[in-house]
Coordinates of C-alpha atoms in Angstrom, one line a residue:
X1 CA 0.0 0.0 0.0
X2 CA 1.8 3.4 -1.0
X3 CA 2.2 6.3 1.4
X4 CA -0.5 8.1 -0.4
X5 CA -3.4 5.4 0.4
X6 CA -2.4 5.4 3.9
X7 CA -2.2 8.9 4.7
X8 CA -6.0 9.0 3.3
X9 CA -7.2 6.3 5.2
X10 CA -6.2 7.9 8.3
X11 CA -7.6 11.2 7.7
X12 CA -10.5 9.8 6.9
X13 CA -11.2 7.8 10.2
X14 CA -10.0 10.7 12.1
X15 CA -12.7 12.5 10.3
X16 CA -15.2 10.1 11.8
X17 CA -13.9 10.1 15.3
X18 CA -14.6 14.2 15.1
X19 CA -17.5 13.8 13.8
X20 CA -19.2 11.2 16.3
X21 CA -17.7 13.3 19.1
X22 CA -19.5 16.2 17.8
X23 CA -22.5 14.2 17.8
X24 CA -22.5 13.0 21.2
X25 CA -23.7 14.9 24.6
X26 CA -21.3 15.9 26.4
X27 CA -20.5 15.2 30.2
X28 CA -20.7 18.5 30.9
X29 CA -24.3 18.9 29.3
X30 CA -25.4 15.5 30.6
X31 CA -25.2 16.9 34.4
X32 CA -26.9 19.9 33.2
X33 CA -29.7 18.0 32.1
X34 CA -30.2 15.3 35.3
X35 CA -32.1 16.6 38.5
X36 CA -29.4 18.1 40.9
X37 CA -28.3 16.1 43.9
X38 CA -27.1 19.2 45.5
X39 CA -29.2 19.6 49.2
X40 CA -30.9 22.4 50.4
X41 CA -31.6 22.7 54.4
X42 CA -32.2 18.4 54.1
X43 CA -33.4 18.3 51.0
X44 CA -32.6 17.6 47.3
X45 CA -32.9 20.7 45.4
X46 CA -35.3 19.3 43.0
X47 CA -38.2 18.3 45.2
X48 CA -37.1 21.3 47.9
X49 CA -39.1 19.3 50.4
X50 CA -38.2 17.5 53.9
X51 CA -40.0 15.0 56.3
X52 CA -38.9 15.4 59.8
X53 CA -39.6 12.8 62.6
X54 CA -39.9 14.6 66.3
X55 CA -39.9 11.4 69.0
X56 CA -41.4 13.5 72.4
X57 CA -42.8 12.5 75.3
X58 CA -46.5 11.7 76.1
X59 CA -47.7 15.2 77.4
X60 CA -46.1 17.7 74.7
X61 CA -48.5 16.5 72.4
X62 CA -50.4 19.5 73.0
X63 CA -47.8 22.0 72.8
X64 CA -46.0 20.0 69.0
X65 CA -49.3 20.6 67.8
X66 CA -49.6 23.7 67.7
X67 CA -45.3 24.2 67.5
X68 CA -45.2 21.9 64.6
X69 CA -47.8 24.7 62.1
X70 CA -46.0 27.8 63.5
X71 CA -42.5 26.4 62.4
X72 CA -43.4 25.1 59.5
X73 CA -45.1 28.7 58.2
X74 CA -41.9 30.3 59.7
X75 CA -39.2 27.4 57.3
X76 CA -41.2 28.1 54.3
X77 CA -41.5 31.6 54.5
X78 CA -37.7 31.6 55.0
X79 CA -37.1 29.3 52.3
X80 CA -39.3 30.1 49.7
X81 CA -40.2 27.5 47.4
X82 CA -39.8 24.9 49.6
X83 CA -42.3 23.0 51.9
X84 CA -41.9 20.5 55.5
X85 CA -43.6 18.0 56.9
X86 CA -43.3 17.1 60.5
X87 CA -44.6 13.6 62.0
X88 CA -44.7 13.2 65.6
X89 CA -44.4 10.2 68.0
X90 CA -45.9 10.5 71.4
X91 CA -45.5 8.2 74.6
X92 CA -43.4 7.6 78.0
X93 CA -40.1 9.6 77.8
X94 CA -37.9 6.5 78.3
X95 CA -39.3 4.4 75.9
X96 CA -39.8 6.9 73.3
X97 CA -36.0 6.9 73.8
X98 CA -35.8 2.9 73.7
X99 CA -37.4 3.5 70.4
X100 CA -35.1 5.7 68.8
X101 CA -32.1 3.4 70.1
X102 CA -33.9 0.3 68.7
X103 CA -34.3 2.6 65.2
X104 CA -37.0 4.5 65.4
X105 CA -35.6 7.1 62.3
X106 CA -36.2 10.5 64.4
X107 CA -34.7 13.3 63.3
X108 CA -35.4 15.1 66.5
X109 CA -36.3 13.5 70.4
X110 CA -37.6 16.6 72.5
X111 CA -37.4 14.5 76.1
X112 CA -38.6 15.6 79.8
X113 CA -35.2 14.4 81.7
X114 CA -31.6 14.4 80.0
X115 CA -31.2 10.8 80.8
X116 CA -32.7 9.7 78.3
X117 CA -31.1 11.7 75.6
X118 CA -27.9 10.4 77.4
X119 CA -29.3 7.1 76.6
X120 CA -29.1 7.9 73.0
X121 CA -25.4 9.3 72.9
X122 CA -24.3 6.1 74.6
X123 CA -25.4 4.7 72.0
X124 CA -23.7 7.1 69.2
X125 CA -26.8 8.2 68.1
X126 CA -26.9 11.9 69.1
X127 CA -23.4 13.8 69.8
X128 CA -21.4 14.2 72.6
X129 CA -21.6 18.0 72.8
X130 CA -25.5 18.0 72.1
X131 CA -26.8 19.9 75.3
X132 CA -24.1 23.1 74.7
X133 CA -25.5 23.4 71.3
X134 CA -28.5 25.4 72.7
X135 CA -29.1 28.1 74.9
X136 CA -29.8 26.8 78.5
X137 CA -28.6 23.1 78.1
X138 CA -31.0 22.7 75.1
X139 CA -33.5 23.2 77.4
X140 CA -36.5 25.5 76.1
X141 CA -38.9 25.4 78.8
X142 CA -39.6 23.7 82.0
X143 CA -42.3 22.7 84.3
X144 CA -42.9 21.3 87.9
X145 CA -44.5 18.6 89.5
X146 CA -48.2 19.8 91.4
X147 CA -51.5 17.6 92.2
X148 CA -55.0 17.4 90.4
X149 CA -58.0 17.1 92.6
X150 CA -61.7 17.3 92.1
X151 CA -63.3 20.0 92.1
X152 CA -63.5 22.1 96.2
X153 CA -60.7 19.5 97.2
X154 CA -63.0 16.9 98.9
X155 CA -59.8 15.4 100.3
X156 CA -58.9 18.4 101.7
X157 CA -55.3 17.8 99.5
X158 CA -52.5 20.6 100.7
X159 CA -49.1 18.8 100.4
X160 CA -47.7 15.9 99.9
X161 CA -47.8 14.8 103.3
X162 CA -51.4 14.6 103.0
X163 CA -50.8 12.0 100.4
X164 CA -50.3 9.1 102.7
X165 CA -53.8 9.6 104.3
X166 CA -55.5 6.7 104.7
X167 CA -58.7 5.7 102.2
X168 CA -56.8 7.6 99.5
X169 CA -56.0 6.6 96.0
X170 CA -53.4 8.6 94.2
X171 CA -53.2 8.4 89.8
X172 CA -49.3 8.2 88.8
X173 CA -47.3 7.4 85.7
X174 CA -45.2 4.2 86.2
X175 CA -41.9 6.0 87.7
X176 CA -40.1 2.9 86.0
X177 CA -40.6 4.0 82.4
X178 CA -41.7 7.3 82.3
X179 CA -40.5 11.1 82.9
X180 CA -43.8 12.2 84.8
X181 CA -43.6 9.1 87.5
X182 CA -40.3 9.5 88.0
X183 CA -40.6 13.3 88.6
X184 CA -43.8 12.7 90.7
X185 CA -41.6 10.3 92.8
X186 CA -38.7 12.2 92.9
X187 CA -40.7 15.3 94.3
X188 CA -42.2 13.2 97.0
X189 CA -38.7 11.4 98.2
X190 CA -37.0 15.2 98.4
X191 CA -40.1 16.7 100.1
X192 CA -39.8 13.9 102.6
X193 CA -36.0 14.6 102.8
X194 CA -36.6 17.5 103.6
X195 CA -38.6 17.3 106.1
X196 CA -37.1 14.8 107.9
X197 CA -33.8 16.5 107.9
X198 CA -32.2 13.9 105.6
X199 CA -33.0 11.0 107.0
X200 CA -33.3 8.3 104.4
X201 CA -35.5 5.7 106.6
X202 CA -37.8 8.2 107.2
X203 CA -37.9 9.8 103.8
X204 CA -38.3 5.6 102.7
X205 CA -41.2 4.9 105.2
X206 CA -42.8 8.4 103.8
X207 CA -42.9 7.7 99.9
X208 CA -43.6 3.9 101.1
X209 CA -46.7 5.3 102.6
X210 CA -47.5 7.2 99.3
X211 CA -47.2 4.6 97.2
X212 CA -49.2 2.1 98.8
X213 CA -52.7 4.9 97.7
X214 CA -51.3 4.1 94.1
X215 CA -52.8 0.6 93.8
X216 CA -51.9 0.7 89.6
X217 CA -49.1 2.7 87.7
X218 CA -50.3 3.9 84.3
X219 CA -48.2 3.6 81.5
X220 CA -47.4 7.1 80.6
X221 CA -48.2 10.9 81.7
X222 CA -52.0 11.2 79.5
X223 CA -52.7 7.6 80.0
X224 CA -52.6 9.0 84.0
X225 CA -54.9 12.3 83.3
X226 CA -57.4 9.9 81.1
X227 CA -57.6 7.5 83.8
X228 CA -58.4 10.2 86.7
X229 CA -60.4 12.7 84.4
X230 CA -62.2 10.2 82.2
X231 CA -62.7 7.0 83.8
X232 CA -63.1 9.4 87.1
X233 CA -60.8 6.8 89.1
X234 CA -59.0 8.1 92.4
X235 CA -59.2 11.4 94.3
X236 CA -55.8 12.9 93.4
X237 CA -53.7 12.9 89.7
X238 CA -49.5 13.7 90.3
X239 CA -48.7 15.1 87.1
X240 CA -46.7 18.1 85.2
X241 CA -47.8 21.9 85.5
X242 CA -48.7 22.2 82.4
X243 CA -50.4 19.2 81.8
X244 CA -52.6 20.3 85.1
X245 CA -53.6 23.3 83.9
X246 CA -54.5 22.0 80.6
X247 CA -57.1 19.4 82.3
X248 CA -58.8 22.4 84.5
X249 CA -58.6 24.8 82.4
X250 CA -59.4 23.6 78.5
X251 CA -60.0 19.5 78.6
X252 CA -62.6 20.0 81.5
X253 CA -63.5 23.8 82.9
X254 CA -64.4 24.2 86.4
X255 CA -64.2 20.4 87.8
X256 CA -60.9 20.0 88.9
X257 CA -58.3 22.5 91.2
X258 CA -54.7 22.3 91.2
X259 CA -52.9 22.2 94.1
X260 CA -48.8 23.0 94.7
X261 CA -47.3 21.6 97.3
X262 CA -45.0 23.7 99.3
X263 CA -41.8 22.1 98.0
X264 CA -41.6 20.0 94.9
X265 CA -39.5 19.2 91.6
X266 CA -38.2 21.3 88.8
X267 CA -38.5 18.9 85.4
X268 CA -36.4 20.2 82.7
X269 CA -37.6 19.3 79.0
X270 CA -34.3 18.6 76.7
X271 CA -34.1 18.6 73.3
X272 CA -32.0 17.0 70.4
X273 CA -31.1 16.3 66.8
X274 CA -30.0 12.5 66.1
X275 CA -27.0 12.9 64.4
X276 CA -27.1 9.3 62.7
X277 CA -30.1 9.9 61.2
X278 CA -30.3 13.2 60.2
X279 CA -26.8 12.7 58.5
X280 CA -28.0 9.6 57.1
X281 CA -31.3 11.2 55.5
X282 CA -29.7 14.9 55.0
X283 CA -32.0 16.7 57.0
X284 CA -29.4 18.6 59.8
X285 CA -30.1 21.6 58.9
X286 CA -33.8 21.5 59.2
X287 CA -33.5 19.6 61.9
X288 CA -31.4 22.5 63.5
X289 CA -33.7 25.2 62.7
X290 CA -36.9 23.1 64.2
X291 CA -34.9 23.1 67.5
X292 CA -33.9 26.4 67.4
X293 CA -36.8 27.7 66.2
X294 CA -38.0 26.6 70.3
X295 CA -36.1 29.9 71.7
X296 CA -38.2 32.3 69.6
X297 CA -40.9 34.8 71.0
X298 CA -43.7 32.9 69.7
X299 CA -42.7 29.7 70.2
X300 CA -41.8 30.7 73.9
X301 CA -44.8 32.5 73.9
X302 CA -47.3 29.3 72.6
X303 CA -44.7 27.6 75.4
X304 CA -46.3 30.0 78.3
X305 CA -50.1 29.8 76.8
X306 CA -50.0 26.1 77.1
X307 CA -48.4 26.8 80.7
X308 CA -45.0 25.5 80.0
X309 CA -42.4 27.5 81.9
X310 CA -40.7 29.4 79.0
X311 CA -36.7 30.2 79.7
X312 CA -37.0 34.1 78.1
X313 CA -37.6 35.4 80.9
X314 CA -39.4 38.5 79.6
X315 CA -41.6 36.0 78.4
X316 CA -42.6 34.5 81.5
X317 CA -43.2 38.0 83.3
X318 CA -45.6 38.7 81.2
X319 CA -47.8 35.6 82.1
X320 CA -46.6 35.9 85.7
X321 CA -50.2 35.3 86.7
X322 CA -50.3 31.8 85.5
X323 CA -47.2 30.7 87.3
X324 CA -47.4 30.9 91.0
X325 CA -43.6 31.4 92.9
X326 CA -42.8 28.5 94.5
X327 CA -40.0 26.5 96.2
X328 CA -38.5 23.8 93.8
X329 CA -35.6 21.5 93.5
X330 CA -33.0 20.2 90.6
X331 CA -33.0 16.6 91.3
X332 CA -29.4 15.9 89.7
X333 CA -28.4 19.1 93.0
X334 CA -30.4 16.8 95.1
X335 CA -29.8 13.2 94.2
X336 CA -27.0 13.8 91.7
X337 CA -26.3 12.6 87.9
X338 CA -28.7 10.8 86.0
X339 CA -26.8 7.6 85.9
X340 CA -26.6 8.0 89.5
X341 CA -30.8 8.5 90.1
X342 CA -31.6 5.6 87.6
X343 CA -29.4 3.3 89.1
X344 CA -30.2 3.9 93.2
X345 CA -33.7 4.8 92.3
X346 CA -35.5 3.3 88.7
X347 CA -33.5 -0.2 88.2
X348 CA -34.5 -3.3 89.2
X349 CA -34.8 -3.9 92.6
X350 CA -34.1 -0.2 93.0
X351 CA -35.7 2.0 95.7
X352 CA -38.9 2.4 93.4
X353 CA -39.3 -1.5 93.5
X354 CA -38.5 -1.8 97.1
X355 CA -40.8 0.4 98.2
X356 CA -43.4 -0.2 95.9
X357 CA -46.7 -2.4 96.5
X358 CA -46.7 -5.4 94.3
X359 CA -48.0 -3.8 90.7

């Protein structure tokens, strides 16, 4: 084949290359034309949309549900274009927290005792650092332990020492699973600390007492307020502030009172974003804003309305009138770390069980 022949068969396939190149898409245009993958607050840019899972505890169902509309008119106003959708899971603090650590995909768990958000970073589910990454601990609002009677106080209910009377029957949350029991406990064993200058035997033979007029725990804070308010069983219902005044004030006007005892507990309500998931499903930073969202003035004022303790204290001035001054106690000053109270107290064959009538 001469030099000639060859040189023309070459150009000519060269030819083709070009001209199938030109032909083709490139990468470039390719990428341009496939749905971005980029993420947007938690969300792919092409839907703009995100699903957030909040895992709370059995009496903040009233106050998500009317947080969860407010924040979600506040994220799409902010981020126009998009839209959120927020699911909630209600029940007994700890196993709410069981759930999530079994995999229960929440983005967020808004708790009523840090133990069992501990529970989840044990477990390498939410962060190390996670209480410093909000103001006040990550603690948005509290509330206190007080006491439910029927209306004019037949049983002539004052404090909790009155709570060992005899013919009585007291409604509690099991103080085994859930926040509100193990509040309601804890505020009886440090009022009858207190009063007995520290003595444990007699602080023991108190809340024995106590517990003996609460012939059934219930199985979470509503399941309590249902049993006393709807199936009108017992004469007295140990439950959250807030959860009080929602009963006499909205659920059922003018047939119950609230009572506060002269000394009782301060419950703390912590909140959290589960890392694992939120990184898995890419919805941190929505996540983060939900939270946040918790410290602003209407949030902390819907907080005070549904007579949650909010932490602005500006805030709580202003509805001074719906939260009487009163003496209350930490219990991690009192009775120390968490790990420490669920040990001594909550376990197995802890002080709950020893001092408990058979349930």
């Amino acid at each position: 084949m001469s030099a000639a022949i060859r040189t023309f068969r070459i150009a000519t396939l060269l030819g083709i290359v070009v001209t199938l190149g030109a032909c083709s898409p490139s990468s470039s245009n390719e990428a341009a034309n496939e749905p971005s993958s980029q993420t947007t607050n938690g969300a792919t840019a092409s839907s703009q949309s995100v699903k957030l899972l909040n895992v709370s505890y059995d009496v903040a169902r009233d106050f998500y549900k009317d947080y969860n509309p407010l924040f979600k008119k506040e994220y799409e106003t902010k981020h126009s274009g998009s839209s959120i959708d927020i699911q909630q899971s209600h029940g007994g603090s700890s196993k709410q927290a069981l759930a999530v650590a079994n995999g229960l995909q929440a983005d967020v768990v808004s708790m009523n005792q840090t133990s069992d958000i501990e529970l989840l970073q044990d477990k390498g589910l939410v962060a190390q650092d996670w209480a410093g990454r909000l103001p006040n601990q990550s603690v948005p609002f509290t509330s206190t332990t007080v006491f439910l009677v029927r209306k004019g106080n037949p049983k002539q209910i004052r404090d909790w020492s009155d709570l060992t009377k005899d013919n009585l029957q007291i409604v509690i949350a099991n103080p085994k699973t859930t926040g509100n029991g193990r509040y309601a406990f804890l505020g009886a064993y440090g009022y009858a600390l207190k009063t007995n200058n520290g003595d444990e035997s007699k602080a023991n033979e108190f809340t024995r007492k106590l517990l003996a007029n609460a012939p059934v725990f219930e199985n979470g804070g509503r399941a309590a307020t249902t049993t006393f308010t709807q199936r009108n069983i017992g004469d007295v219902l140990i439950t959250f502030e807030n959860e009080a005044n929602h009963v006499s004030r909205v659920l059922a006007p003018n047939q119950f009172d609230i009572v506060y005892p002269s000394y009782t507990i301060l419950s703390e309500s912590p909140v959290a974003v589960v890392d694992s998931v939120v990184d898995k499903k890419g919805s941190r930073d929505a996540a983060n804003e939900y939270l946040q969202y918790l410290w602003s003035k209407p949030a902390q004022e819907l907080a005070a309305k549904l007579y949650l303790r909010p932490s602005d204290k500006e805030v709580l001035a202003a509805h001074k009138a719906d939260f009487p001054d009163i003496e209350t106690f930490r219990p991690n000053d009192k009775f120390g770390s968490w790990p420490e109270i669920m040990k001594k107290y909550f376990a197995d064959g802890g002080l709950v069980d020893q001092l408990s009538p058979k349930q």
